[in-house]
PDB file of C-alpha atoms in Angstrom:
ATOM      1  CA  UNK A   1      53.841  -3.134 -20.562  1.00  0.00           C
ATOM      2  CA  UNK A   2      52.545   0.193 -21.482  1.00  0.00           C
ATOM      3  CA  UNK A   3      54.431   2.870 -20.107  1.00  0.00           C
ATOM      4  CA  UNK A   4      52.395   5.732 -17.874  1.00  0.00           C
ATOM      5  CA  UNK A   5      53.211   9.269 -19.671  1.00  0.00           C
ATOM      6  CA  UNK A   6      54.133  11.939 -17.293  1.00  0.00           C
ATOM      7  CA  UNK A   7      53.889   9.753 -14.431  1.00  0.00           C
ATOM      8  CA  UNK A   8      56.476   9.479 -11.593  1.00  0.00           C
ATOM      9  CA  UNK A   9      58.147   5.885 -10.548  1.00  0.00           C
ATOM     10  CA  UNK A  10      58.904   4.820  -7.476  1.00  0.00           C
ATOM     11  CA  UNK A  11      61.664   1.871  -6.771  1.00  0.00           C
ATOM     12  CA  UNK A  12      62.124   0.707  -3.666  1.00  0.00           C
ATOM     13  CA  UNK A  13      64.995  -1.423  -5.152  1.00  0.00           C
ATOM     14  CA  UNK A  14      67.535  -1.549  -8.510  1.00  0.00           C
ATOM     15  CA  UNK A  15      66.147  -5.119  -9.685  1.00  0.00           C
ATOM     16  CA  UNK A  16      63.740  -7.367  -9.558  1.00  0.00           C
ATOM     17  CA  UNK A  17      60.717  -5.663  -9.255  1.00  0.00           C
ATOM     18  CA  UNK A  18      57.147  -5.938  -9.711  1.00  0.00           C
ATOM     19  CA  UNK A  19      55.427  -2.984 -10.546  1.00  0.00           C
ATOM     20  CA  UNK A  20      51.940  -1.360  -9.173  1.00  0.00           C
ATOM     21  CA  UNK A  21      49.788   1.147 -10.422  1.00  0.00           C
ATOM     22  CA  UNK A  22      48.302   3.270  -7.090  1.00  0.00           C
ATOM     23  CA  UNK A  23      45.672   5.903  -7.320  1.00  0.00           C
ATOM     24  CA  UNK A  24      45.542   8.242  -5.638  1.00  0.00           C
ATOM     25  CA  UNK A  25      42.772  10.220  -3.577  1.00  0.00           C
ATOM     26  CA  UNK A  26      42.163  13.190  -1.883  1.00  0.00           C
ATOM     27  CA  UNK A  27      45.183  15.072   0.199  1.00  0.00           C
ATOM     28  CA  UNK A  28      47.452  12.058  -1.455  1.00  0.00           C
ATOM     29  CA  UNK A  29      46.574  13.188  -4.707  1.00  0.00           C
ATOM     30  CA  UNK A  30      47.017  16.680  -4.186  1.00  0.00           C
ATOM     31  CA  UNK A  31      50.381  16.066  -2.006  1.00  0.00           C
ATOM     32  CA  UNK A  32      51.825  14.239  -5.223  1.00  0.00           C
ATOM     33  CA  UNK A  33      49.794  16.244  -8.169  1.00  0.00           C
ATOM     34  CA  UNK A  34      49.474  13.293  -9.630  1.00  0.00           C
ATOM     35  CA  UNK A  35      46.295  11.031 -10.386  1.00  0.00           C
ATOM     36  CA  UNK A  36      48.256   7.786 -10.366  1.00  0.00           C
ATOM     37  CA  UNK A  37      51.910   6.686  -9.532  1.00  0.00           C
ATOM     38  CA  UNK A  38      53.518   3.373 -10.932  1.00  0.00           C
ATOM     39  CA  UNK A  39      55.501   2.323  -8.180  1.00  0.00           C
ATOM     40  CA  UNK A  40      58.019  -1.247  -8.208  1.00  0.00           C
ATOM     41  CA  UNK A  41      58.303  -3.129  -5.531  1.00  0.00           C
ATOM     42  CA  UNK A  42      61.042  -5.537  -4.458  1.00  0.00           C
ATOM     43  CA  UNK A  43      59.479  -8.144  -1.824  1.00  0.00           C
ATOM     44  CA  UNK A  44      60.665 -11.205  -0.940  1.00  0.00           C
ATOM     45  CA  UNK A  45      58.541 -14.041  -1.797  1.00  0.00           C
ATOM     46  CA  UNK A  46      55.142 -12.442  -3.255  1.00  0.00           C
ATOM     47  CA  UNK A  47      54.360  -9.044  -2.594  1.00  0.00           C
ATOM     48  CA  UNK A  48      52.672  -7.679  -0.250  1.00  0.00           C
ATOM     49  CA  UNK A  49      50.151  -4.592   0.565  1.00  0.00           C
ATOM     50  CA  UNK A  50      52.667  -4.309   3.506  1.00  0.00           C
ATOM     51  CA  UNK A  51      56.355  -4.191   0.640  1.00  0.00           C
ATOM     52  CA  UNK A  52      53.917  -1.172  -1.336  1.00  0.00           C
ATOM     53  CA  UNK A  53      53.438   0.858   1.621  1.00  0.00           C
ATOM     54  CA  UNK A  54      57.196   0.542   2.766  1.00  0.00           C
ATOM     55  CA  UNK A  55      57.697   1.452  -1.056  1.00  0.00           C
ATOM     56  CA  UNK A  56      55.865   4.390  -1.013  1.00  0.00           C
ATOM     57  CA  UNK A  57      57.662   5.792   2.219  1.00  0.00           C
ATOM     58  CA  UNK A  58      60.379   6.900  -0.446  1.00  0.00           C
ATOM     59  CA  UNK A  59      57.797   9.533  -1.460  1.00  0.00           C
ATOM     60  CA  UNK A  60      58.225  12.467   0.893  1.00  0.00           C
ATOM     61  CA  UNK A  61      55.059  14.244  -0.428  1.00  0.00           C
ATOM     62  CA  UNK A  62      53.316  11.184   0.961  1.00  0.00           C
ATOM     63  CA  UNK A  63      55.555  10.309   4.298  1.00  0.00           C
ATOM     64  CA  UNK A  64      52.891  12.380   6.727  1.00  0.00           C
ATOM     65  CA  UNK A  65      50.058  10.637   4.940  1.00  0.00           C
ATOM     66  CA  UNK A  66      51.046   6.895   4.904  1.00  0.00           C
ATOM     67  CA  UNK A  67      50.340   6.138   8.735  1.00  0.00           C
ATOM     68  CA  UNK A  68      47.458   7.530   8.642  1.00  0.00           C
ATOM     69  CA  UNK A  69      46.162   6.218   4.860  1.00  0.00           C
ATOM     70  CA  UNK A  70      44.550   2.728   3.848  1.00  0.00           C
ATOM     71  CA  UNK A  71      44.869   0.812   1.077  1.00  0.00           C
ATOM     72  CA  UNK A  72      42.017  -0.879  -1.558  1.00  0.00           C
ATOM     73  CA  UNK A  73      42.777  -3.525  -3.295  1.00  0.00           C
ATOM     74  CA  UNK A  74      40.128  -4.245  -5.721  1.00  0.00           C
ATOM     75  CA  UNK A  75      37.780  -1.757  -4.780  1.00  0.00           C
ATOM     76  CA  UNK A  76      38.069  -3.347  -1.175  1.00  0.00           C
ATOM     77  CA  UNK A  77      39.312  -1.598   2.313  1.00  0.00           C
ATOM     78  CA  UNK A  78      42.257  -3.558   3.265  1.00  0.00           C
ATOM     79  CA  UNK A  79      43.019  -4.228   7.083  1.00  0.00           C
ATOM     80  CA  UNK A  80      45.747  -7.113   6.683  1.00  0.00           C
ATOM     81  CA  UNK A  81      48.684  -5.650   4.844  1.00  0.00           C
ATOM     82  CA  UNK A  82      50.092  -9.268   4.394  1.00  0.00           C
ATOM     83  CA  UNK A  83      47.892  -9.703   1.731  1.00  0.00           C
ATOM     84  CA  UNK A  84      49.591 -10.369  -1.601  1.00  0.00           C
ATOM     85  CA  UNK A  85      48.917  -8.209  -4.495  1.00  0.00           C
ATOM     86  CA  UNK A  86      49.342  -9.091  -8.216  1.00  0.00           C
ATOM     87  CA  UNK A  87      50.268  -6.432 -11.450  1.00  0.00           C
ATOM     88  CA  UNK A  88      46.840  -7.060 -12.157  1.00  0.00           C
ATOM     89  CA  UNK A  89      45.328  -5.848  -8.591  1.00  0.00           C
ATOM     90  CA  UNK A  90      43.343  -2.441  -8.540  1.00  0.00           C
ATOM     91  CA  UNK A  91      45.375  -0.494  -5.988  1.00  0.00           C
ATOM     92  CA  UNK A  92      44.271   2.912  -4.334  1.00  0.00           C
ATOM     93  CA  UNK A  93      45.915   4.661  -1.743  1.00  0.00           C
ATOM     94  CA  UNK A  94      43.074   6.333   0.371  1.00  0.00           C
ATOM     95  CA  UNK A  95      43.838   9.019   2.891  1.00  0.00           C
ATOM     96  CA  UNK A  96      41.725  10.002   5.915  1.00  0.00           C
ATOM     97  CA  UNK A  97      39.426  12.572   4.493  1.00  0.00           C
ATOM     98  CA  UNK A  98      37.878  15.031   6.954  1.00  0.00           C
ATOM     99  CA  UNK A  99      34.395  16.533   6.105  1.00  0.00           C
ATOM    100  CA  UNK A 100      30.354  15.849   6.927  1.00  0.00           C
TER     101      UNK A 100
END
């Protein structure tokens, strides 16, 4: 796997892991100051939009954010966190943006 220069990683356990590359948007990316994070996640059975999110919680620039933020997976809005996410999946963290 190619490694992500200058870009922080999250682990929400020691081993095994799959892990996720998230973009980020808006106040997320600005909380972080980064464009991306690569982020593993331990789930059981297949992961889960649901085992990124509790992932992510380890993140206190993006704790405030999270309950409020969606997911796409894709380039699609995701509603059901249960889905199950691959390496492969297009992930973006998208926080509620205010504005006309």
């Amino acid at each position: 796997r190619d490694e992500l220069p200058n870009r922080r990683l999250i682990s929400s356990a020691v081993s095994p892991a799959m892990a996720f590359r998230v973009l980020l948007f808006g106040p997320a990316r600005e909380a972080v100051g980064e464009e991306e994070l690569r982020v593993e996640v331990t789930a059981e059975g297949e992961p889960k939009v649901a085992d990124l999110r509790e992932a992510l919680l380890q993140l206190p620039a993006l704790k405030s954010l999270l309950p409020m933020s969606k997911f796409s997976v894709d380039q699609e809005m995701i509603n059901d966190e249960s889905l199950v996410i691959s390496g492969r999946s297009e992930i973006a963290l998208i926080p509620p943006i205010s504005g006309g």
